[in-house]
Amino acid sequence: MYHQLGRMSGRLVAATHLQNPLFPIAPVALQRVEPPKIVYNTNQMSTVSEACPTTSRPKRLIPGTNIPFPPVSEEIKRKQELFQKDNGVPVFLKGGPFDAVLYRFTMLLCIVGLMGFAHTIYGHAVPKK
């Protein structure tokens, strides 16, 4: 038995006019259609060379706009050099002694939390007398 959507209720009802699964559709091959061509709006888009005048180094643009990225400050450049240096120190400790204190404090909180979790589980597993 075949079903269709009812016109009034929108629910699934038994189909009365379908005798076989291909009625009223004939088994015809799908027709090939050319995909639509992508048309770019060239009024709002430009290349880097159009947006920035020719300089020694072309500026990168913020994606989707014609606005160049703002210049990076010297402090940020210095910190990038510090954190990208390959000196064998993990990245979470490269900030100096304050990072080491924060790391150890975080590990202490994790251990205290695990001990509290274990105490709670033990308290629920072993009933008091």
PDB file of C-alpha atoms in Angstrom:
ATOM      1  CA  MET A   1       0.000   0.000   0.000  1.00  0.00           C
ATOM      2  CA  TYR A   2       1.257   3.478  -0.866  1.00  0.00           C
ATOM      3  CA  HIS A   3       0.796   6.695   1.069  1.00  0.00           C
ATOM      4  CA  GLN A   4       0.596  10.393   0.276  1.00  0.00           C
ATOM      5  CA  LEU A   5       0.098  13.636   2.183  1.00  0.00           C
ATOM      6  CA  GLY A   6      -3.552  14.589   2.635  1.00  0.00           C
ATOM      7  CA  ARG A   7      -4.551  17.886   1.019  1.00  0.00           C
ATOM      8  CA  MET A   8      -6.714  19.109   3.904  1.00  0.00           C
ATOM      9  CA  SER A   9      -4.924  17.786   6.982  1.00  0.00           C
ATOM     10  CA  GLY A  10      -1.336  17.564   5.722  1.00  0.00           C
ATOM     11  CA  ARG A  11      -1.030  14.133   7.376  1.00  0.00           C
ATOM     12  CA  LEU A  12       0.006  10.861   5.788  1.00  0.00           C
ATOM     13  CA  VAL A  13      -3.057   9.056   4.339  1.00  0.00           C
ATOM     14  CA  ALA A  14      -3.506   5.952   2.194  1.00  0.00           C
ATOM     15  CA  ALA A  15      -3.176   6.717  -1.500  1.00  0.00           C
ATOM     16  CA  THR A  16      -6.205   5.593  -3.524  1.00  0.00           C
ATOM     17  CA  HIS A  17      -5.101   6.315  -7.080  1.00  0.00           C
ATOM     18  CA  LEU A  18      -1.662   4.645  -7.012  1.00  0.00           C
ATOM     19  CA  GLN A  19      -1.751   1.159  -8.546  1.00  0.00           C
ATOM     20  CA  ASN A  20       1.999   0.717  -8.927  1.00  0.00           C
ATOM     21  CA  PRO A  21       5.024   2.580  -7.569  1.00  0.00           C
ATOM     22  CA  LEU A  22       5.778   4.437 -10.832  1.00  0.00           C
ATOM     23  CA  PHE A  23       2.292   5.840 -11.439  1.00  0.00           C
ATOM     24  CA  PRO A  24       1.931   8.695 -12.522  1.00  0.00           C
ATOM     25  CA  ILE A  25       5.724   9.083 -12.897  1.00  0.00           C
ATOM     26  CA  ALA A  26       7.389   7.432 -15.877  1.00  0.00           C
ATOM     27  CA  PRO A  27      10.883   6.007 -15.431  1.00  0.00           C
ATOM     28  CA  VAL A  28      12.772   8.616 -17.474  1.00  0.00           C
ATOM     29  CA  ALA A  29      16.459   9.420 -17.113  1.00  0.00           C
ATOM     30  CA  LEU A  30      17.279  12.695 -15.397  1.00  0.00           C
ATOM     31  CA  GLN A  31      18.030  15.534 -17.748  1.00  0.00           C
ATOM     32  CA  ARG A  32      21.441  17.120 -17.578  1.00  0.00           C
ATOM     33  CA  VAL A  33      21.463  20.793 -16.686  1.00  0.00           C
ATOM     34  CA  GLU A  34      24.480  23.085 -16.858  1.00  0.00           C
ATOM     35  CA  PRO A  35      25.510  24.393 -13.425  1.00  0.00           C
ATOM     36  CA  PRO A  36      24.966  28.124 -12.946  1.00  0.00           C
ATOM     37  CA  LYS A  37      27.921  30.392 -13.565  1.00  0.00           C
ATOM     38  CA  ILE A  38      29.323  32.174 -10.520  1.00  0.00           C
ATOM     39  CA  VAL A  39      29.206  35.934 -11.015  1.00  0.00           C
ATOM     40  CA  TYR A  40      31.300  37.997  -8.658  1.00  0.00           C
ATOM     41  CA  ASN A  41      30.273  41.518  -7.734  1.00  0.00           C
ATOM     42  CA  THR A  42      33.392  43.310  -8.852  1.00  0.00           C
ATOM     43  CA  ASN A  43      32.177  46.697  -7.608  1.00  0.00           C
ATOM     44  CA  GLN A  44      32.619  45.656  -3.968  1.00  0.00           C
ATOM     45  CA  MET A  45      35.635  43.389  -4.396  1.00  0.00           C
ATOM     46  CA  SER A  46      39.184  44.413  -5.195  1.00  0.00           C
ATOM     47  CA  THR A  47      42.589  42.880  -5.110  1.00  0.00           C
ATOM     48  CA  VAL A  48      45.364  43.793  -2.730  1.00  0.00           C
ATOM     49  CA  SER A  49      47.167  45.744  -5.424  1.00  0.00           C
ATOM     50  CA  GLU A  50      44.080  47.898  -6.077  1.00  0.00           C
ATOM     51  CA  ALA A  51      43.360  48.627  -2.414  1.00  0.00           C
ATOM     52  CA  CYS A  52      46.913  49.412  -1.349  1.00  0.00           C
ATOM     53  CA  PRO A  53      49.321  51.549  -3.322  1.00  0.00           C
ATOM     54  CA  THR A  54      52.535  49.984  -4.482  1.00  0.00           C
ATOM     55  CA  THR A  55      54.923  49.920  -1.552  1.00  0.00           C
ATOM     56  CA  SER A  56      57.916  47.878  -0.549  1.00  0.00           C
ATOM     57  CA  ARG A  57      55.588  45.331   1.045  1.00  0.00           C
ATOM     58  CA  PRO A  58      51.899  45.032   0.079  1.00  0.00           C
ATOM     59  CA  LYS A  59      49.481  45.279   2.999  1.00  0.00           C
ATOM     60  CA  ARG A  60      47.107  42.431   3.773  1.00  0.00           C
ATOM     61  CA  LEU A  61      43.399  43.256   3.813  1.00  0.00           C
ATOM     62  CA  ILE A  62      40.819  42.278   6.407  1.00  0.00           C
ATOM     63  CA  PRO A  63      38.804  39.472   4.717  1.00  0.00           C
ATOM     64  CA  GLY A  64      35.645  40.734   3.010  1.00  0.00           C
ATOM     65  CA  THR A  65      36.684  44.387   3.115  1.00  0.00           C
ATOM     66  CA  ASN A  66      39.122  46.769   1.475  1.00  0.00           C
ATOM     67  CA  ILE A  67      40.513  47.860   4.850  1.00  0.00           C
ATOM     68  CA  PRO A  68      44.141  46.912   5.540  1.00  0.00           C
ATOM     69  CA  PHE A  69      45.049  45.330   8.876  1.00  0.00           C
ATOM     70  CA  PRO A  70      46.261  47.861  11.461  1.00  0.00           C
ATOM     71  CA  PRO A  71      50.020  47.867  12.156  1.00  0.00           C
ATOM     72  CA  VAL A  72      51.290  45.554  14.898  1.00  0.00           C
ATOM     73  CA  SER A  73      52.786  47.267  17.948  1.00  0.00           C
ATOM     74  CA  GLU A  74      56.370  46.681  19.027  1.00  0.00           C
ATOM     75  CA  GLU A  75      55.263  45.069  22.305  1.00  0.00           C
ATOM     76  CA  ILE A  76      53.258  42.423  20.455  1.00  0.00           C
ATOM     77  CA  LYS A  77      56.173  41.746  18.087  1.00  0.00           C
ATOM     78  CA  ARG A  78      58.492  41.324  21.087  1.00  0.00           C
ATOM     79  CA  LYS A  79      56.086  38.874  22.762  1.00  0.00           C
ATOM     80  CA  GLN A  80      55.693  36.921  19.511  1.00  0.00           C
ATOM     81  CA  GLU A  81      59.456  36.530  19.287  1.00  0.00           C
ATOM     82  CA  LEU A  82      59.601  35.425  22.928  1.00  0.00           C
ATOM     83  CA  PHE A  83      56.879  32.790  22.590  1.00  0.00           C
ATOM     84  CA  GLN A  84      58.048  31.471  19.201  1.00  0.00           C
ATOM     85  CA  LYS A  85      61.663  30.998  20.300  1.00  0.00           C
ATOM     86  CA  ASP A  86      62.622  27.300  20.359  1.00  0.00           C
ATOM     87  CA  ASN A  87      64.432  27.083  23.696  1.00  0.00           C
ATOM     88  CA  GLY A  88      62.950  23.860  25.087  1.00  0.00           C
ATOM     89  CA  VAL A  89      60.628  25.624  27.548  1.00  0.00           C
ATOM     90  CA  PRO A  90      56.907  24.713  27.304  1.00  0.00           C
ATOM     91  CA  VAL A  91      54.749  27.529  25.970  1.00  0.00           C
ATOM     92  CA  PHE A  92      52.757  27.759  29.230  1.00  0.00           C
ATOM     93  CA  LEU A  93      55.975  28.619  31.115  1.00  0.00           C
ATOM     94  CA  LYS A  94      57.563  31.056  28.616  1.00  0.00           C
ATOM     95  CA  GLY A  95      55.945  34.089  30.262  1.00  0.00           C
ATOM     96  CA  GLY A  96      58.374  34.006  33.190  1.00  0.00           C
ATOM     97  CA  PRO A  97      58.132  33.191  36.905  1.00  0.00           C
ATOM     98  CA  PHE A  98      54.527  34.389  37.220  1.00  0.00           C
ATOM     99  CA  ASP A  99      53.477  31.738  34.673  1.00  0.00           C
ATOM    100  CA  ALA A 100      55.239  29.078  36.753  1.00  0.00           C
ATOM    101  CA  VAL A 101      53.321  30.209  39.872  1.00  0.00           C
ATOM    102  CA  LEU A 102      50.000  30.156  37.997  1.00  0.00           C
ATOM    103  CA  TYR A 103      50.798  26.699  36.567  1.00  0.00           C
ATOM    104  CA  ARG A 104      51.600  25.235  39.986  1.00  0.00           C
ATOM    105  CA  PHE A 105      48.526  26.861  41.554  1.00  0.00           C
ATOM    106  CA  THR A 106      46.337  25.361  38.802  1.00  0.00           C
ATOM    107  CA  MET A 107      47.847  21.908  39.342  1.00  0.00           C
ATOM    108  CA  LEU A 108      47.229  22.249  43.118  1.00  0.00           C
ATOM    109  CA  LEU A 109      43.562  23.126  42.481  1.00  0.00           C
ATOM    110  CA  CYS A 110      43.224  20.122  40.160  1.00  0.00           C
ATOM    111  CA  ILE A 111      44.662  17.773  42.789  1.00  0.00           C
ATOM    112  CA  VAL A 112      42.422  19.203  45.534  1.00  0.00           C
ATOM    113  CA  GLY A 113      39.403  18.813  43.220  1.00  0.00           C
ATOM    114  CA  LEU A 114      40.283  15.203  42.446  1.00  0.00           C
ATOM    115  CA  MET A 115      40.706  14.449  46.157  1.00  0.00           C
ATOM    116  CA  GLY A 116      37.307  16.000  46.874  1.00  0.00           C
ATOM    117  CA  PHE A 117      35.767  13.952  44.071  1.00  0.00           C
ATOM    118  CA  ALA A 118      37.350  10.753  45.407  1.00  0.00           C
ATOM    119  CA  HIS A 119      36.114  11.581  48.945  1.00  0.00           C
ATOM    120  CA  THR A 120      32.575  12.107  47.651  1.00  0.00           C
ATOM    121  CA  ILE A 121      32.577   8.839  45.700  1.00  0.00           C
ATOM    122  CA  TYR A 122      33.987   6.967  48.710  1.00  0.00           C
ATOM    123  CA  GLY A 123      31.341   8.522  50.978  1.00  0.00           C
ATOM    124  CA  HIS A 124      28.544   7.339  48.669  1.00  0.00           C
ATOM    125  CA  ALA A 125      30.073   3.880  48.111  1.00  0.00           C
ATOM    126  CA  VAL A 126      30.769   3.041  51.769  1.00  0.00           C
ATOM    127  CA  PRO A 127      27.765   3.816  53.956  1.00  0.00           C
ATOM    128  CA  LYS A 128      28.285   5.071  57.523  1.00  0.00           C
ATOM    129  CA  LYS A 129      27.498   2.665  60.339  1.00  0.00           C
TER     130      LYS A 129
END
